[in-house]
XYZ file of C-alpha atoms in Angstrom:
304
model
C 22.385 -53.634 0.669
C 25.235 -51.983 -0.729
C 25.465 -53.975 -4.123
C 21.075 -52.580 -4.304
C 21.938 -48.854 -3.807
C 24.918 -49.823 -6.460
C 22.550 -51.171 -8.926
C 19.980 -48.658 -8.435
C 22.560 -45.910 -9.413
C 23.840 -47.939 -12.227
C 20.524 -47.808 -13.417
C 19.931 -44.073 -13.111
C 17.377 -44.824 -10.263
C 18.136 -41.819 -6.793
C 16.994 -42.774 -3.405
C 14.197 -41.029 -2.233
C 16.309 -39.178 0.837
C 19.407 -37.838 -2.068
C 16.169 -35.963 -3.890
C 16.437 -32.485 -3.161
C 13.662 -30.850 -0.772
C 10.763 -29.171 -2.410
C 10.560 -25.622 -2.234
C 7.425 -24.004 0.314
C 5.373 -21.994 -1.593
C 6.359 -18.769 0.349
C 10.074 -19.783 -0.502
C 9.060 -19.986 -4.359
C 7.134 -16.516 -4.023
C 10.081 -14.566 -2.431
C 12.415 -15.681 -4.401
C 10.319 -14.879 -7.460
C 9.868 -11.515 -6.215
C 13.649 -10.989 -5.602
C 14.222 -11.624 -9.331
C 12.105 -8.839 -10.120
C 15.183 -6.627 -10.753
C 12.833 -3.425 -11.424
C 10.757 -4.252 -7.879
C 13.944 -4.572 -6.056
C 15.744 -1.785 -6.883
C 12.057 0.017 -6.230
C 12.048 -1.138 -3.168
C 15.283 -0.921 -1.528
C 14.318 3.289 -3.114
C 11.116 3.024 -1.219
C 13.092 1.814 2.046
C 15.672 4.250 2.333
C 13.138 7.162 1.675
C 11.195 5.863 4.620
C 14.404 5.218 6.657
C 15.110 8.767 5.894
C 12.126 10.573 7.035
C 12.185 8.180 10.087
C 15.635 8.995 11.106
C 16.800 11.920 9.279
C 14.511 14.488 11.539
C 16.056 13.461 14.384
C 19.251 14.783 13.479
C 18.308 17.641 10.606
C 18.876 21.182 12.802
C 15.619 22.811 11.873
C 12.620 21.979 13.464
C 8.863 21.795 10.790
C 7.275 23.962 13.337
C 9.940 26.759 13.529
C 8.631 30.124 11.268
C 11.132 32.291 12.479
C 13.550 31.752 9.504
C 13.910 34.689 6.819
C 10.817 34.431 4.352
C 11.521 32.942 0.596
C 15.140 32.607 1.411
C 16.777 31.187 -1.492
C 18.221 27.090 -1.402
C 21.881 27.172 -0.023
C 24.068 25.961 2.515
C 21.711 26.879 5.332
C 18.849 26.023 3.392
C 19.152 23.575 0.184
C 15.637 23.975 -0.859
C 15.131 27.506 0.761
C 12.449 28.780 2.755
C 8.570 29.735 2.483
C 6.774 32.709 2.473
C 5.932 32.355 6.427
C 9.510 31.668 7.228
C 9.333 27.901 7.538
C 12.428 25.877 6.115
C 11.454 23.158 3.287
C 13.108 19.905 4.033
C 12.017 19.557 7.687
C 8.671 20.478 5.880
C 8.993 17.460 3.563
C 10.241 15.265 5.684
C 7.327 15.545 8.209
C 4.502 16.269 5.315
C 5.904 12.662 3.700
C 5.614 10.715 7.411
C 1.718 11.874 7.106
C 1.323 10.675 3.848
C 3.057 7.425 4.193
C 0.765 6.903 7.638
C -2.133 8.184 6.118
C -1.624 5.551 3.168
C -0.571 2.801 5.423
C -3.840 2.894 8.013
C -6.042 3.339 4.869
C -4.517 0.474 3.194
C -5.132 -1.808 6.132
C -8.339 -0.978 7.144
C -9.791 -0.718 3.175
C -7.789 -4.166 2.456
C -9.301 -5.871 6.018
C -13.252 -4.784 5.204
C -13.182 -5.586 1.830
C -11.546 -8.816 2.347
C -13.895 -9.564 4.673
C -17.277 -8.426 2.823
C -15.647 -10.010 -0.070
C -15.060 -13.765 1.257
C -18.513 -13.729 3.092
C -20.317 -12.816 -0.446
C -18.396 -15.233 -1.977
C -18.957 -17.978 -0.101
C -22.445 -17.259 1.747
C -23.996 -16.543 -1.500
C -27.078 -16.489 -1.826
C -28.948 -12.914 0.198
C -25.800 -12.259 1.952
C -24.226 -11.668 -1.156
C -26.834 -9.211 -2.841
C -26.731 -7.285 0.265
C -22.838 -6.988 0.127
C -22.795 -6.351 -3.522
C -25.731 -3.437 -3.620
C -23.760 -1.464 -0.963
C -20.404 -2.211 -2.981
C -22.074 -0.607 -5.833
C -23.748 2.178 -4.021
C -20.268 2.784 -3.053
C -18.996 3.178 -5.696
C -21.426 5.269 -7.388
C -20.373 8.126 -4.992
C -17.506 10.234 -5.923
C -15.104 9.138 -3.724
C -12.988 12.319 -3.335
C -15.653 14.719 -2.595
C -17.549 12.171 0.026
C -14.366 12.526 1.561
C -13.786 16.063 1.457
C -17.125 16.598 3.295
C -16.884 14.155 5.681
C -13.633 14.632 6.402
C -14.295 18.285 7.412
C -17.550 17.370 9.331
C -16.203 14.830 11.075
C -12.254 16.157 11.970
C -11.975 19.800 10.279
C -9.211 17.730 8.391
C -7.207 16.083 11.204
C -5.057 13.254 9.434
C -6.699 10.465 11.044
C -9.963 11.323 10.141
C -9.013 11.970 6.707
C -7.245 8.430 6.588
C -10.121 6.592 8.326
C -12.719 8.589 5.771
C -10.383 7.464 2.687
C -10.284 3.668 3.900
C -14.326 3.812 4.126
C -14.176 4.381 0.637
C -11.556 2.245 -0.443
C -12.751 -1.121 0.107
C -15.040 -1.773 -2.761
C -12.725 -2.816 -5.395
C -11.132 -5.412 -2.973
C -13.779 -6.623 -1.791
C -15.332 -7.295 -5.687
C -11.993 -9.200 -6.536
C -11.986 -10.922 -3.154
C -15.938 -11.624 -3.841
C -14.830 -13.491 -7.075
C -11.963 -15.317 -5.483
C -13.237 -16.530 -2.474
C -16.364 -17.905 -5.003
C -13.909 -20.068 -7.049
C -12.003 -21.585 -3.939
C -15.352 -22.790 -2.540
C -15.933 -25.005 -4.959
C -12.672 -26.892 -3.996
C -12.373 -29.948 -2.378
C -10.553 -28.645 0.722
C -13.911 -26.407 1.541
C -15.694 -29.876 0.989
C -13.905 -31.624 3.447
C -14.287 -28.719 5.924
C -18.000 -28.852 5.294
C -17.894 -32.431 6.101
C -16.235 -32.085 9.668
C -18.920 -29.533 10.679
C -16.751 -26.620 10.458
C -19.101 -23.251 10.488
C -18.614 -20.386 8.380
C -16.041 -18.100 9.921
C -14.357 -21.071 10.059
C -14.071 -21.740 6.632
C -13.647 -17.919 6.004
C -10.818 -17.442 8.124
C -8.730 -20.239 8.064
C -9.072 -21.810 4.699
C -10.353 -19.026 2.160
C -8.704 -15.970 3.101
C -5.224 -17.949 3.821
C -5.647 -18.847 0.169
C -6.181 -15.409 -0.773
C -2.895 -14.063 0.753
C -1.291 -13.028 -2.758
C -4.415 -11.454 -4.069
C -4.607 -9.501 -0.531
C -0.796 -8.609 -0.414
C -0.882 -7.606 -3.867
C -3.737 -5.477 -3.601
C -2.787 -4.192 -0.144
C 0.587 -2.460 -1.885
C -1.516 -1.005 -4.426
C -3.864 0.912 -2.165
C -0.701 2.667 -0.319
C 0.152 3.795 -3.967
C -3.427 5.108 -4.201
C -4.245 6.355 -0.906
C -1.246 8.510 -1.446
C -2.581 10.362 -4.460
C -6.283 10.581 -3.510
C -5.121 12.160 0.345
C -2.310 14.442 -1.847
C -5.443 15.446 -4.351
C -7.686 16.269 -1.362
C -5.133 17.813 0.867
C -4.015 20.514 -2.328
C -7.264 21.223 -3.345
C -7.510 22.422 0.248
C -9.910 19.531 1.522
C -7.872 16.806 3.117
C -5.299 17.724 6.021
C -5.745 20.844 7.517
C -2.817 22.604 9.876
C -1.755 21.482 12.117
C -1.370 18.752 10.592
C 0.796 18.021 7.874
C 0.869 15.685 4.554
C 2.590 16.201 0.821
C -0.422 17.105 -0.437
C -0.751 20.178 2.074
C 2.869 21.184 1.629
C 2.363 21.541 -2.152
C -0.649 23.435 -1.570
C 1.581 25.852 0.403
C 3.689 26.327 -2.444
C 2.290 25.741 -5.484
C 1.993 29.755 -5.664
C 5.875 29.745 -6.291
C 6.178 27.160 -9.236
C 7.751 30.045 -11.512
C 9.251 31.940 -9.300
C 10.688 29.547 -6.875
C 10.413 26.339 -8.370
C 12.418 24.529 -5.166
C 9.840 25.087 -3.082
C 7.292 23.282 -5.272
C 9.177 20.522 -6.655
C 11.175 19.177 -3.857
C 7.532 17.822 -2.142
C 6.155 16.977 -5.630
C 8.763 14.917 -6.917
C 8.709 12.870 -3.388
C 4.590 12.252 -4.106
C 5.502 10.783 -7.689
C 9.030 8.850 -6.012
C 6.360 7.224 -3.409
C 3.703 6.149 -5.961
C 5.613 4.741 -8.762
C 7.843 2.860 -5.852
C 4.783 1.460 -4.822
C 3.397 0.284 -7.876
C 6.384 -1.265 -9.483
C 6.918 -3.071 -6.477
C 2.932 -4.304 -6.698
C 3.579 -5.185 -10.185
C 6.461 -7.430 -8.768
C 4.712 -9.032 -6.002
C 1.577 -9.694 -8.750
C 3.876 -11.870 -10.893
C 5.470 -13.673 -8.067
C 1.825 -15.026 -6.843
C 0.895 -15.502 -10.247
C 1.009 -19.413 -11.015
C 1.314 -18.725 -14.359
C 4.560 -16.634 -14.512
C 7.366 -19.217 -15.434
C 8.183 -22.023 -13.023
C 11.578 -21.867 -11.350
C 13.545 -24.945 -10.723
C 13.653 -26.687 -7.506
């Protein structure tokens, strides 16, 4: 046996169990995405600004719902950004305005990204009436200004409390997942795992849920990290044009809004909440860009 293995090597043959052990597909992914210098540095930004409004509060001295501080006081020891007009002192205003947003953006994100996932992989893979039906309300959607449907409903519905304006957002949010989601679920039906599960008599949610959506995890996550980015701006573009979150409640948008008044003046005031909006958003979509070429079988192949 010995003298075999011998001659196998000599002849530049490897047994099967000295071959190195393929890489999972998740494996490959992450360690794609970890490559991504300009996503990880993004993200380990994104992280400790969340870390920071998490924890941060909890030890900062001034409470977001204390006025009694002197009006427009200007940014120093006491107060590095200063103080508004009603007394209120700016970082424990940011702070709590960018754990709104971030919420806001994170139940819109999941609720747009799970109903158009859903409408999307039924149309797909239903065809047929099912599919007209899904697409004509996609479209009618999308024909409807998406900011000021929001606006009104979101003061019919809540007078602007945030979870009305985040549930309001993710009803129309959904549409361009579920179009890409519509279009991927209709390729991967056509493959020969769907077959086979057509074969053993498995029904349709079946098929849905356990072998087309599992097989659209890259184009959800992907698209899922994207919406945050968006949800972001649209509830910040609502909120400052005095539509969104209403007091009191909280969000970046509505802390702007506050202090937009003062961009000359006192600058602090307005830029401090601002520049946190843009840090969020472009965090967000760099690391989106990231994730997109990891689960992208075409980016280059890395070595087992």
């Amino acid at each position: 046996m010995n003298s075999l293995i011998a001659a196998d090597s000599a002849e530049g043959k490897v047994a099967p169990e000295a071959l190195p052990e393929p890489r999972s597909q998740g494996k490959l992914v992450l360690r794609k995405f970890l490559r991504h210098k300009l996503a990880m540095v993004c993200t380990a930004i994104l992280l400790l600004l969340v870390l920071t409004v998490i924890i941060m509060p909890i030890f900062w001295p001034y409470s977001y719902e204390d006025s009694s501080f002197p009006s427009f006081a200007k940014p120093n020891g006491d107060y590095p950004l200063g103080t508004t007009q009603v007394g209120k002192e700016m970082v424990s205003q940011i702070l709590r305005g960018t754990q709104y947003s971030l919420l806001i953006a994170l139940i819109v994100s999941i609720v747009a990204t799970t109903i158009g996932t859903v409408f999307g992989a039924m149309a797909g893979y239903l065809r047929g009436f099912t599919d007209s039906a899904i697409s004509r309300v996609t479209d009618l959607f999308l024909i409807v200004p998406q900011i000021a449907a929001a606006a009104i409903l979101a003061k019919v519905f809540g007078g602007g409390s945030w979870y009305i304006v985040a549930m309001v957002l993710a009803a129309f949010g959904w549409m361009p997942i579920a179009r890409i989601a519509r279009a991927e679920s209709m390729s991967l039906s056509q493959r020969e795992f769907v077959d086979a599960a057509r074969a053993s008599g498995a029904g349709t949610l079946h098929i849905v849920f356990k072998h087309l959506v599992p097989n659209m995890v890259g184009l959800i996550t992907v698209n899922a990290t994207l919406a945050i980015a968006q949800a972001v701006l649209i509830e910040a573009a609502l909120s400052f044009i005095g539509l969104g979150v209403q007091l009191p409640d909280t969000s970046l948008g509505r802390v702007i809004l506050e202090n937009y008044s003062q961009l000359q003046n006192r600058p602090a005031l307005f830029f401090g909440p601002f520049i946190v909006l843009v840090l969020i958003s472009l965090t967000i979509n760099f690391i989106g860009d990231g994730l997109r070429d990891a689960f992208d079988p075409r980016q280059r192949k890395m070595k087992a």
